[in-house]
PDB file of N, CA and C in Angstrom:
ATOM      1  N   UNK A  93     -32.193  22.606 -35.284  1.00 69.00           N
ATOM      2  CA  UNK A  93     -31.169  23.399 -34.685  1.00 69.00           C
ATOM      3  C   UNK A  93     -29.947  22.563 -34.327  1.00 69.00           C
ATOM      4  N   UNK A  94     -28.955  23.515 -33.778  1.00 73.00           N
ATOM      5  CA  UNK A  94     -27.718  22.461 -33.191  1.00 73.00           C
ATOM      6  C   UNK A  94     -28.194  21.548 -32.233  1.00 73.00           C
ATOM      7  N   UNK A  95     -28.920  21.642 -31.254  1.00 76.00           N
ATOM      8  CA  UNK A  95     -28.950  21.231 -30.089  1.00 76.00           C
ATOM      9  C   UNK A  95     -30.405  20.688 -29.980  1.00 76.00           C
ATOM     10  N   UNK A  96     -30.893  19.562 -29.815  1.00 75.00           N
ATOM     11  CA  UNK A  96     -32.279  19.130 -29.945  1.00 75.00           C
ATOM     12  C   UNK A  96     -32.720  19.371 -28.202  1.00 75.00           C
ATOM     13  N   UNK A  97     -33.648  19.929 -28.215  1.00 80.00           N
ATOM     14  CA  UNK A  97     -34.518  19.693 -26.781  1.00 80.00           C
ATOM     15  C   UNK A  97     -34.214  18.915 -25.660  1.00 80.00           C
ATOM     16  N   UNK A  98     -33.676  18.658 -24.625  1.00 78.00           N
ATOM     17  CA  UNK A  98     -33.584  17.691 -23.837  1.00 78.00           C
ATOM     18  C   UNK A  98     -32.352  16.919 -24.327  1.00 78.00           C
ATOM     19  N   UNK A  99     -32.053  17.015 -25.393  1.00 77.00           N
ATOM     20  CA  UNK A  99     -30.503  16.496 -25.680  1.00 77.00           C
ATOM     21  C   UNK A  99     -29.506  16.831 -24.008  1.00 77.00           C
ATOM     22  N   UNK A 100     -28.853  17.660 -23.917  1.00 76.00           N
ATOM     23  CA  UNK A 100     -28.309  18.125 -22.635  1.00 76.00           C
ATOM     24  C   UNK A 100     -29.097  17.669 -21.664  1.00 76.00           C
ATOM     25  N   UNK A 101     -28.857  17.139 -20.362  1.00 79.00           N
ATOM     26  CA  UNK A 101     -29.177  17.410 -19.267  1.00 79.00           C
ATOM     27  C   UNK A 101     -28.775  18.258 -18.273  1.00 79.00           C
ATOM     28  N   UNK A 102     -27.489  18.423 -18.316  1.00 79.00           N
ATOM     29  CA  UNK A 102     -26.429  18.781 -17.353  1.00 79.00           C
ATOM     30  C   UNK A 102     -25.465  19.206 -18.654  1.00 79.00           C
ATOM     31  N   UNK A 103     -25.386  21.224 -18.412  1.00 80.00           N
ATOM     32  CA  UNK A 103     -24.514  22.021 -19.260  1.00 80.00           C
ATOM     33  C   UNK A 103     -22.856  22.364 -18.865  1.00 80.00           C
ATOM     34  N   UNK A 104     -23.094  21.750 -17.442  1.00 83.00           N
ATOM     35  CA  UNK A 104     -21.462  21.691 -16.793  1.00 83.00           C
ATOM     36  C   UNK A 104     -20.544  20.594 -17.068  1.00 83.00           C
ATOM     37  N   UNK A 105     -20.899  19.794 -17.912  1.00 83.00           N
ATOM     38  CA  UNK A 105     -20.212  18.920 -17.710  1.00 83.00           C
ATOM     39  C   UNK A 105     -19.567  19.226 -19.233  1.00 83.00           C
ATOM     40  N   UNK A 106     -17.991  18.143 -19.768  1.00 87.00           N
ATOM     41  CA  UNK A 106     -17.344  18.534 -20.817  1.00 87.00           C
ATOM     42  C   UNK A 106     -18.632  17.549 -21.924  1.00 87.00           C
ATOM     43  N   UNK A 107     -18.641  18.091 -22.701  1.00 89.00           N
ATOM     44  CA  UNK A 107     -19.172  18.012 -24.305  1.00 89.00           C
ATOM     45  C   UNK A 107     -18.393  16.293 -24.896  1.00 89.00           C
ATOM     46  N   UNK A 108     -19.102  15.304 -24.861  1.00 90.00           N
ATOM     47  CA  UNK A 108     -18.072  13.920 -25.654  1.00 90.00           C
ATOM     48  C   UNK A 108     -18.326  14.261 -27.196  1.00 90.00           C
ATOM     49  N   UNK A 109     -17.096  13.690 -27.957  1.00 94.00           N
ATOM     50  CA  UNK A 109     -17.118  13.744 -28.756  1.00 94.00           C
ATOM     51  C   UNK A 109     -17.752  13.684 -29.593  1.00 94.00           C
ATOM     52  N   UNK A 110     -19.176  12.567 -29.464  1.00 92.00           N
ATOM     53  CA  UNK A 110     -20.089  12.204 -30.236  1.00 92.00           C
ATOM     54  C   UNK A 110     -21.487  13.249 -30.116  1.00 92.00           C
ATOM     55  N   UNK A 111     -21.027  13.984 -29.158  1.00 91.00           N
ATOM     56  CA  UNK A 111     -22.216  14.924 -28.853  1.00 91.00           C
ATOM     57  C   UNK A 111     -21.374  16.256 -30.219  1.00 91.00           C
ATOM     58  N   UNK A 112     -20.447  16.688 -30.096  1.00 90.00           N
ATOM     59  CA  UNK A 112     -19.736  17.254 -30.679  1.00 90.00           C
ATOM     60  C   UNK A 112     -19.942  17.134 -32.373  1.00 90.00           C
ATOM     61  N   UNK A 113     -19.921  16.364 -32.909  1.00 92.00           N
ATOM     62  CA  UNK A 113     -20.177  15.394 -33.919  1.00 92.00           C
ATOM     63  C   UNK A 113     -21.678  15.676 -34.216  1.00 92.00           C
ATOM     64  N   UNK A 114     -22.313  15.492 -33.530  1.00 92.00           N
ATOM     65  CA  UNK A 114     -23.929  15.553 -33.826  1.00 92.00           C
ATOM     66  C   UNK A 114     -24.344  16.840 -34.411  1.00 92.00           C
ATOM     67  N   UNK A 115     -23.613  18.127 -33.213  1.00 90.00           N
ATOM     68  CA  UNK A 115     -23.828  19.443 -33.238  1.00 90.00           C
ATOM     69  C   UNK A 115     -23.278  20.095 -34.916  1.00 90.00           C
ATOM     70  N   UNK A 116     -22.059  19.193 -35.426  1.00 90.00           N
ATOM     71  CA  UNK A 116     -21.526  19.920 -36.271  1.00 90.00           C
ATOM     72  C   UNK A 116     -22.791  19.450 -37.334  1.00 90.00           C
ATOM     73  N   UNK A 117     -22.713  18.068 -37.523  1.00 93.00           N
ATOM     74  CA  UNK A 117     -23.704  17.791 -38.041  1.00 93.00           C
ATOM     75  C   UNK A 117     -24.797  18.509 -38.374  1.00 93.00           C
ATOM     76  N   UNK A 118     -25.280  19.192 -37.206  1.00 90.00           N
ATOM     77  CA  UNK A 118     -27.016  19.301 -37.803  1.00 90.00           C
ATOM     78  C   UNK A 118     -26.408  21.052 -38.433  1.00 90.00           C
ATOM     79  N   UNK A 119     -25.185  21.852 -38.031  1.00 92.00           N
ATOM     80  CA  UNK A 119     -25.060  23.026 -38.294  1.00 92.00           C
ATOM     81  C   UNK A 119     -25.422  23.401 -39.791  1.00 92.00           C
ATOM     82  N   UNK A 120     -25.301  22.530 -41.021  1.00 92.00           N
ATOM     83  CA  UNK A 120     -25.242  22.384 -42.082  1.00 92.00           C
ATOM     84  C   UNK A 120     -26.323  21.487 -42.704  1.00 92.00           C
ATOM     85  N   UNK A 121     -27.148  21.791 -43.529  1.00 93.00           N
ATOM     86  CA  UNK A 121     -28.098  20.949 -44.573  1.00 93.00           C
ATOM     87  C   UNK A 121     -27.196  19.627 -44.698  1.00 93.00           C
ATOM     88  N   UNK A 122     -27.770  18.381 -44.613  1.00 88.00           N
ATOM     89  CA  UNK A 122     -27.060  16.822 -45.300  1.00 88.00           C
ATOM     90  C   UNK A 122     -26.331  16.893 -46.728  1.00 88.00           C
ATOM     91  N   UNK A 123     -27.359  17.994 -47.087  1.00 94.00           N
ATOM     92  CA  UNK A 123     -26.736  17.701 -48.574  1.00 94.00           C
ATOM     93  C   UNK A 123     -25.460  18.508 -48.980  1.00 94.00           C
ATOM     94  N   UNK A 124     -24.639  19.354 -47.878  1.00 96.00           N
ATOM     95  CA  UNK A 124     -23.622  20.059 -47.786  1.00 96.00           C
ATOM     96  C   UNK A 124     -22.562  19.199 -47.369  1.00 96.00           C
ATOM     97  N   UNK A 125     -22.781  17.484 -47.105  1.00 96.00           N
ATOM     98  CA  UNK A 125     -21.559  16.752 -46.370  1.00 96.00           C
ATOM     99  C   UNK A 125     -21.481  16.187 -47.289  1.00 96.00           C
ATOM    100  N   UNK A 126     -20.989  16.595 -49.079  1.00 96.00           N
ATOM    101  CA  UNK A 126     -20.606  15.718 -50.269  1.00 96.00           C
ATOM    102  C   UNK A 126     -19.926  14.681 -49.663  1.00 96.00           C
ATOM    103  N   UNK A 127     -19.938  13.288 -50.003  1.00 96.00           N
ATOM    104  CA  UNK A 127     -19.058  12.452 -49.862  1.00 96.00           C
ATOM    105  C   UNK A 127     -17.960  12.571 -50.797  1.00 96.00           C
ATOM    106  N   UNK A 128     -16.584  12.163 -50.020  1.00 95.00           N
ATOM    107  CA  UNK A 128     -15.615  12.455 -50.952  1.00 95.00           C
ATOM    108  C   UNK A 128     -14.565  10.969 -50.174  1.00 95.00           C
ATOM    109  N   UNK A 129     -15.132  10.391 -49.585  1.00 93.00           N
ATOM    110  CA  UNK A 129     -14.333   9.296 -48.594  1.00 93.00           C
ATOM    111  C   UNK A 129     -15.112   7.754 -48.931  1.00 93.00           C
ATOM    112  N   UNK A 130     -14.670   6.925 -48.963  1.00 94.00           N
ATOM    113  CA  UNK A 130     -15.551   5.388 -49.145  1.00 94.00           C
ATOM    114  C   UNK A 130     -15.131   5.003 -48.102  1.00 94.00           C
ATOM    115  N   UNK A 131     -16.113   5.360 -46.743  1.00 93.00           N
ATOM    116  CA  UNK A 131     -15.944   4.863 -45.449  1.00 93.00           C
ATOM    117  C   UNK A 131     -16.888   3.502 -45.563  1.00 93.00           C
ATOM    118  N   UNK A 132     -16.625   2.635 -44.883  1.00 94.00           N
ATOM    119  CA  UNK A 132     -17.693   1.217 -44.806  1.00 94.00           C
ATOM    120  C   UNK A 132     -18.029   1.265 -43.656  1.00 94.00           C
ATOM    121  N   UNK A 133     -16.930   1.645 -42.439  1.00 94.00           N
ATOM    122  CA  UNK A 133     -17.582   1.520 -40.903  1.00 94.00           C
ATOM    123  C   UNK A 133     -16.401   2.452 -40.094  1.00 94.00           C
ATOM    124  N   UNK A 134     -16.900   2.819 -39.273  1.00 96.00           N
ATOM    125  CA  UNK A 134     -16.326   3.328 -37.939  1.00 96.00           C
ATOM    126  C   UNK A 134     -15.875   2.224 -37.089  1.00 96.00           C
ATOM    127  N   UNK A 135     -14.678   1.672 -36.840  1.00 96.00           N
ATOM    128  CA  UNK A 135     -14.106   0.836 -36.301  1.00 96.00           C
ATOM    129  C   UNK A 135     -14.959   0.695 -34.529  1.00 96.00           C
ATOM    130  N   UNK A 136     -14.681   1.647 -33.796  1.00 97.00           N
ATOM    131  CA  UNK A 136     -15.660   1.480 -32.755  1.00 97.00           C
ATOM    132  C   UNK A 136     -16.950   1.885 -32.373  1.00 97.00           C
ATOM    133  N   UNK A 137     -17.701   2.021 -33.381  1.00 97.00           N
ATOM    134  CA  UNK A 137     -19.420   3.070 -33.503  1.00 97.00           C
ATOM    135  C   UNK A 137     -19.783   2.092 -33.810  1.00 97.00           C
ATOM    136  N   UNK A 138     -20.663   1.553 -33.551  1.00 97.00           N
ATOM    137  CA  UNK A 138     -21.912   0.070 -33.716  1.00 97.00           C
ATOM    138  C   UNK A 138     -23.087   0.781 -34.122  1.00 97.00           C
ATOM    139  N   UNK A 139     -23.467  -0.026 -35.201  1.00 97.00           N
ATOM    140  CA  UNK A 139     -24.185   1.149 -36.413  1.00 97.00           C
ATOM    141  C   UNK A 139     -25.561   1.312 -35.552  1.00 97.00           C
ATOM    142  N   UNK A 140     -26.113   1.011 -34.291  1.00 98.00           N
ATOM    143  CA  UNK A 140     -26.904   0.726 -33.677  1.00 98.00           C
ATOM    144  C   UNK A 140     -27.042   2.027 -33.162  1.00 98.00           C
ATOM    145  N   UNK A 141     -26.211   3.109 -32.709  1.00 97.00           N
ATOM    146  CA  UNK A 141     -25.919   4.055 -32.057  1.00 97.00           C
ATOM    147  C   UNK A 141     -26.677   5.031 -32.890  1.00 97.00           C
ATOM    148  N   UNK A 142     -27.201   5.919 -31.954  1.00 94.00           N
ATOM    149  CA  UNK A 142     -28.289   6.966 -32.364  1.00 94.00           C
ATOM    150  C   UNK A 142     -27.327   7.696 -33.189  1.00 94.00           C
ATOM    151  N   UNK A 143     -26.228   8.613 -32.883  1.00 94.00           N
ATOM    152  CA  UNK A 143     -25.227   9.214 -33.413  1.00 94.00           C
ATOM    153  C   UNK A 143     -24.986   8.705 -34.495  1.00 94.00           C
ATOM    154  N   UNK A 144     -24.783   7.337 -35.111  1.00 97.00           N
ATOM    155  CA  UNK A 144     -23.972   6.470 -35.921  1.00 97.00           C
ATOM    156  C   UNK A 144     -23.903   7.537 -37.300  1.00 97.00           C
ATOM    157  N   UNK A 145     -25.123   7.446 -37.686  1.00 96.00           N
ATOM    158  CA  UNK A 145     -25.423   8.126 -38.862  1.00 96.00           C
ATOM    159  C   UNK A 145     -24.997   9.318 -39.193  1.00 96.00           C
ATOM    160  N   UNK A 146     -25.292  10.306 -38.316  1.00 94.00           N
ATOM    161  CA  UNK A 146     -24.668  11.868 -38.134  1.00 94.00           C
ATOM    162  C   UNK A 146     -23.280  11.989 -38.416  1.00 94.00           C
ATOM    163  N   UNK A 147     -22.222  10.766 -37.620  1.00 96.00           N
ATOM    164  CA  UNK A 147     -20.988  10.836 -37.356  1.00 96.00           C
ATOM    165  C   UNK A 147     -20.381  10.136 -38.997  1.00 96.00           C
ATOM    166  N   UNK A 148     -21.018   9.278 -39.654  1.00 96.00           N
ATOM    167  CA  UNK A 148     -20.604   8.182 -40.777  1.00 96.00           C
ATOM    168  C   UNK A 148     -20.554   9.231 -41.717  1.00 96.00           C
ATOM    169  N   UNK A 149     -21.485  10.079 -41.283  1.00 96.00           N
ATOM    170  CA  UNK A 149     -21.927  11.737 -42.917  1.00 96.00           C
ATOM    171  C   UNK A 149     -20.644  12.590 -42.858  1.00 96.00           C
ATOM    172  N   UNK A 150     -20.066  12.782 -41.577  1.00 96.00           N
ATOM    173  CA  UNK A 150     -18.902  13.682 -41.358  1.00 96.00           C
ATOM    174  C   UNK A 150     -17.481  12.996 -41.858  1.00 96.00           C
ATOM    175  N   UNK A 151     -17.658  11.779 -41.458  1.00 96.00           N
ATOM    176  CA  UNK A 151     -16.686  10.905 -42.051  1.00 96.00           C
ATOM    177  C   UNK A 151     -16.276  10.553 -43.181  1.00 96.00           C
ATOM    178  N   UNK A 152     -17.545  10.501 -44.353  1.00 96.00           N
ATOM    179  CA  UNK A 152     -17.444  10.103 -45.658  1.00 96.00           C
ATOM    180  C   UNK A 152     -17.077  11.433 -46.337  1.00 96.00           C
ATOM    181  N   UNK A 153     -17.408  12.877 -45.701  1.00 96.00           N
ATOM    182  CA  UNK A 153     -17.594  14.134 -46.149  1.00 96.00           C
ATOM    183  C   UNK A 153     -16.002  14.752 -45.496  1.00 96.00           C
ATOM    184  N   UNK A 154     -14.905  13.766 -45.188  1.00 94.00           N
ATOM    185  CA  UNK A 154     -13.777  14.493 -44.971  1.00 94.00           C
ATOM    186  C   UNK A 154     -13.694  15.303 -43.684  1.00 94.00           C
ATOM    187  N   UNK A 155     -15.013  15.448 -42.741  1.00 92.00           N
ATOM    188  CA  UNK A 155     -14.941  16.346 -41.856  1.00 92.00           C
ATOM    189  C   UNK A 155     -14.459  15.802 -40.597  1.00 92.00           C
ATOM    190  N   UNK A 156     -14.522  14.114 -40.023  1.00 90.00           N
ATOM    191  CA  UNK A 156     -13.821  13.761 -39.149  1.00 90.00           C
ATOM    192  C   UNK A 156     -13.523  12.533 -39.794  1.00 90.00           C
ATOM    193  N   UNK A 157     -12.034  12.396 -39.250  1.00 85.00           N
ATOM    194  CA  UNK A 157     -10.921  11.593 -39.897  1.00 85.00           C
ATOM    195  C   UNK A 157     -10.678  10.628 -39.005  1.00 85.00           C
ATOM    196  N   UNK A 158     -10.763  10.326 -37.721  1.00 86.00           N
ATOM    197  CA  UNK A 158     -10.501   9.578 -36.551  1.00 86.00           C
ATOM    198  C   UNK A 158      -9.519   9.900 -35.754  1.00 86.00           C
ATOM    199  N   UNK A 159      -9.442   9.493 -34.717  1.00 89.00           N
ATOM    200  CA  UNK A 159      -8.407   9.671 -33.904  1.00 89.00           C
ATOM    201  C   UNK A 159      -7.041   9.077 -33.777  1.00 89.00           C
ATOM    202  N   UNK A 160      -7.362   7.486 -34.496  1.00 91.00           N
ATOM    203  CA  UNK A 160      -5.745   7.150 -34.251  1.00 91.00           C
ATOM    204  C   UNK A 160      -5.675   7.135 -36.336  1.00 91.00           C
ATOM    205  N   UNK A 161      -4.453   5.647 -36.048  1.00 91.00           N
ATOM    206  CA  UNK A 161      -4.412   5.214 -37.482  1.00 91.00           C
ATOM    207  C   UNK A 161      -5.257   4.254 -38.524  1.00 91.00           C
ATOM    208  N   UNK A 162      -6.135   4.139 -37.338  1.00 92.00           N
ATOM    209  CA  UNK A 162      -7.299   2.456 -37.782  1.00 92.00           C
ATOM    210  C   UNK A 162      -8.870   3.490 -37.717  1.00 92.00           C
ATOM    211  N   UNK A 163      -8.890   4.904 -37.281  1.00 92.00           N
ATOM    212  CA  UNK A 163      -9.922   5.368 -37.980  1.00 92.00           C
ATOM    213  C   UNK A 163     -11.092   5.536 -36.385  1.00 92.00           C
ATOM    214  N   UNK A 164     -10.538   5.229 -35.205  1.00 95.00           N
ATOM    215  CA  UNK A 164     -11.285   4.924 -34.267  1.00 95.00           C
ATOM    216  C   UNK A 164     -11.467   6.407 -34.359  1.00 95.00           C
ATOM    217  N   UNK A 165     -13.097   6.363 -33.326  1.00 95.00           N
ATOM    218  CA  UNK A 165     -13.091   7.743 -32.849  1.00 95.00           C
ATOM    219  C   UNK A 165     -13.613   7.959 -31.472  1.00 95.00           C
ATOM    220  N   UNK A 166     -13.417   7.107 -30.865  1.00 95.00           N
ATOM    221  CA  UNK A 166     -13.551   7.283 -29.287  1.00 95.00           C
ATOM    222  C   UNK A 166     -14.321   8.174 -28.877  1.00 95.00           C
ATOM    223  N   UNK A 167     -15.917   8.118 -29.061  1.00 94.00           N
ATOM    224  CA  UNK A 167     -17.387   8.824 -29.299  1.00 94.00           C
ATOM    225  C   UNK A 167     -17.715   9.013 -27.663  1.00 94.00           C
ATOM    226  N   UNK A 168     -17.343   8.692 -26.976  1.00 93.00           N
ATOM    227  CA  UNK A 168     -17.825   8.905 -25.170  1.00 93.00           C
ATOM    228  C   UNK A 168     -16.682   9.603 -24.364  1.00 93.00           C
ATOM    229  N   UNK A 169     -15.335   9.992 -25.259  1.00 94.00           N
ATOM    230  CA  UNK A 169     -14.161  10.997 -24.628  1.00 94.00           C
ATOM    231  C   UNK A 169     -14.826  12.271 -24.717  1.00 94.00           C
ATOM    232  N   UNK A 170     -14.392  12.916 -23.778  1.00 92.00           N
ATOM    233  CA  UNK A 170     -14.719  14.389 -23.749  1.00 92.00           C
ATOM    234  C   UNK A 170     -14.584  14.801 -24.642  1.00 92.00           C
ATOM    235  N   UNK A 171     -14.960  16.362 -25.312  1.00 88.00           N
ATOM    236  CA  UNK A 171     -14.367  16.370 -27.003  1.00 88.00           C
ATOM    237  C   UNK A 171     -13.293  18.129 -26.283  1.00 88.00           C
ATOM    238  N   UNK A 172     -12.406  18.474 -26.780  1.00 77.00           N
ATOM    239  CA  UNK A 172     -11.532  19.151 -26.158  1.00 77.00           C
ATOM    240  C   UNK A 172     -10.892  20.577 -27.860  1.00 77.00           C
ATOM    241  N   UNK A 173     -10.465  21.729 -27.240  1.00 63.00           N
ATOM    242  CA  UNK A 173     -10.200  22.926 -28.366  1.00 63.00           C
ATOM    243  C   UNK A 173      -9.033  21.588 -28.959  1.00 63.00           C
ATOM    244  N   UNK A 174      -8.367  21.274 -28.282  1.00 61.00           N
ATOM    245  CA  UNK A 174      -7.224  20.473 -29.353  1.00 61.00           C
ATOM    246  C   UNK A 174      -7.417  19.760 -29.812  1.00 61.00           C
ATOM    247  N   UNK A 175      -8.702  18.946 -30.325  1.00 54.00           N
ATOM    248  CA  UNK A 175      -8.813  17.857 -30.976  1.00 54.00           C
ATOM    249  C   UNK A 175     -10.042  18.329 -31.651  1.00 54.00           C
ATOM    250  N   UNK A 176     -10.641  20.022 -31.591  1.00 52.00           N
ATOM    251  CA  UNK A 176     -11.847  20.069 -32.492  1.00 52.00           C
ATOM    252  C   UNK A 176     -11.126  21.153 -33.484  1.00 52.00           C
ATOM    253  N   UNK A 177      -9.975  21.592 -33.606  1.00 43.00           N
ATOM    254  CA  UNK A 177      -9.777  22.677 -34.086  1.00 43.00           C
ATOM    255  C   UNK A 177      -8.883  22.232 -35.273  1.00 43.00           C
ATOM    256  N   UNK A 178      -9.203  20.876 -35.337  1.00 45.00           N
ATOM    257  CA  UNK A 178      -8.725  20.468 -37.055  1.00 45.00           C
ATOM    258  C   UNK A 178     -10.159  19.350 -37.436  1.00 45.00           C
ATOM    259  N   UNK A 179      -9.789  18.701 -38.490  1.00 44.00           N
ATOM    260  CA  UNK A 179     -10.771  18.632 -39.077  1.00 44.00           C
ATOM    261  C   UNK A 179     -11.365  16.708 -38.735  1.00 44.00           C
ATOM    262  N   UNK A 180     -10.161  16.691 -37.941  1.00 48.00           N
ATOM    263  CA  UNK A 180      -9.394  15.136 -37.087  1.00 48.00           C
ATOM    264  C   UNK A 180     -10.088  15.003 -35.454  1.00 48.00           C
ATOM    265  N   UNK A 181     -11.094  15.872 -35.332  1.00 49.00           N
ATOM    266  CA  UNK A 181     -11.782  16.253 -33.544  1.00 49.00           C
ATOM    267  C   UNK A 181     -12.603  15.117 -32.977  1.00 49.00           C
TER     268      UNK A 181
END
C-alpha cells in the first residue's frame, strides 16, 4: 500500500519530503518508473537511507527532479502543495 504500518507515528504533523517520495513511490508497480534519466547519486541522500532507493527510482524515472540546480532534494523539509504539484516536489 501507500503507507506501510507504523510508518506514521504522529498524523498531525507536516508530511517531509522523503516520506512524500516513498508514498508516490509505492502508488505505482517499480516497473512503471521507466528510467529515462542517468542519475548516479542524489547529491544529499546517503545511499544508506531506507528511502534512498524509492527516491533514486523517481529520479531516474523523471518524476523528481530536485530542488535546486545541483539536484539536491532536501528529504527531512516538510513536503508542501507548492513543491508537490509539479513533477520538481
Amino acid at each position: 500500500g501507500l503507507i506501510a504500518d507504523g510508518q506514521f507515528s504522529n498524523y498531525d504533523r507536516n508530511i517531509m519530503r522523503y516520506e512524500m517520495a516513498v508514498m508516490f513511490a509505492n502508488a505505482m508497480p517499480a516497473d512503471y518508473f521507466v528510467a529515462k534519466n542517468d542519475i548516479k547519486d542524489i547529491p544529499d541522500v546517503k545511499e544508506t537511507e531506507e528511502y534512498y532507493d524509492a527516491l533514486m527510482m523517481l529520479y531516474k524515472a523523471g518524476v523528481v527532479l530536485g530542488s535546486d540546480d545541483y539536484g539536491n532534494f532536501f528529504a527531512t523539509n516538510p513536503a508542501n502543495v507548492a513543491s508537490s504539484d509539479s513533477s520538481a516536489f
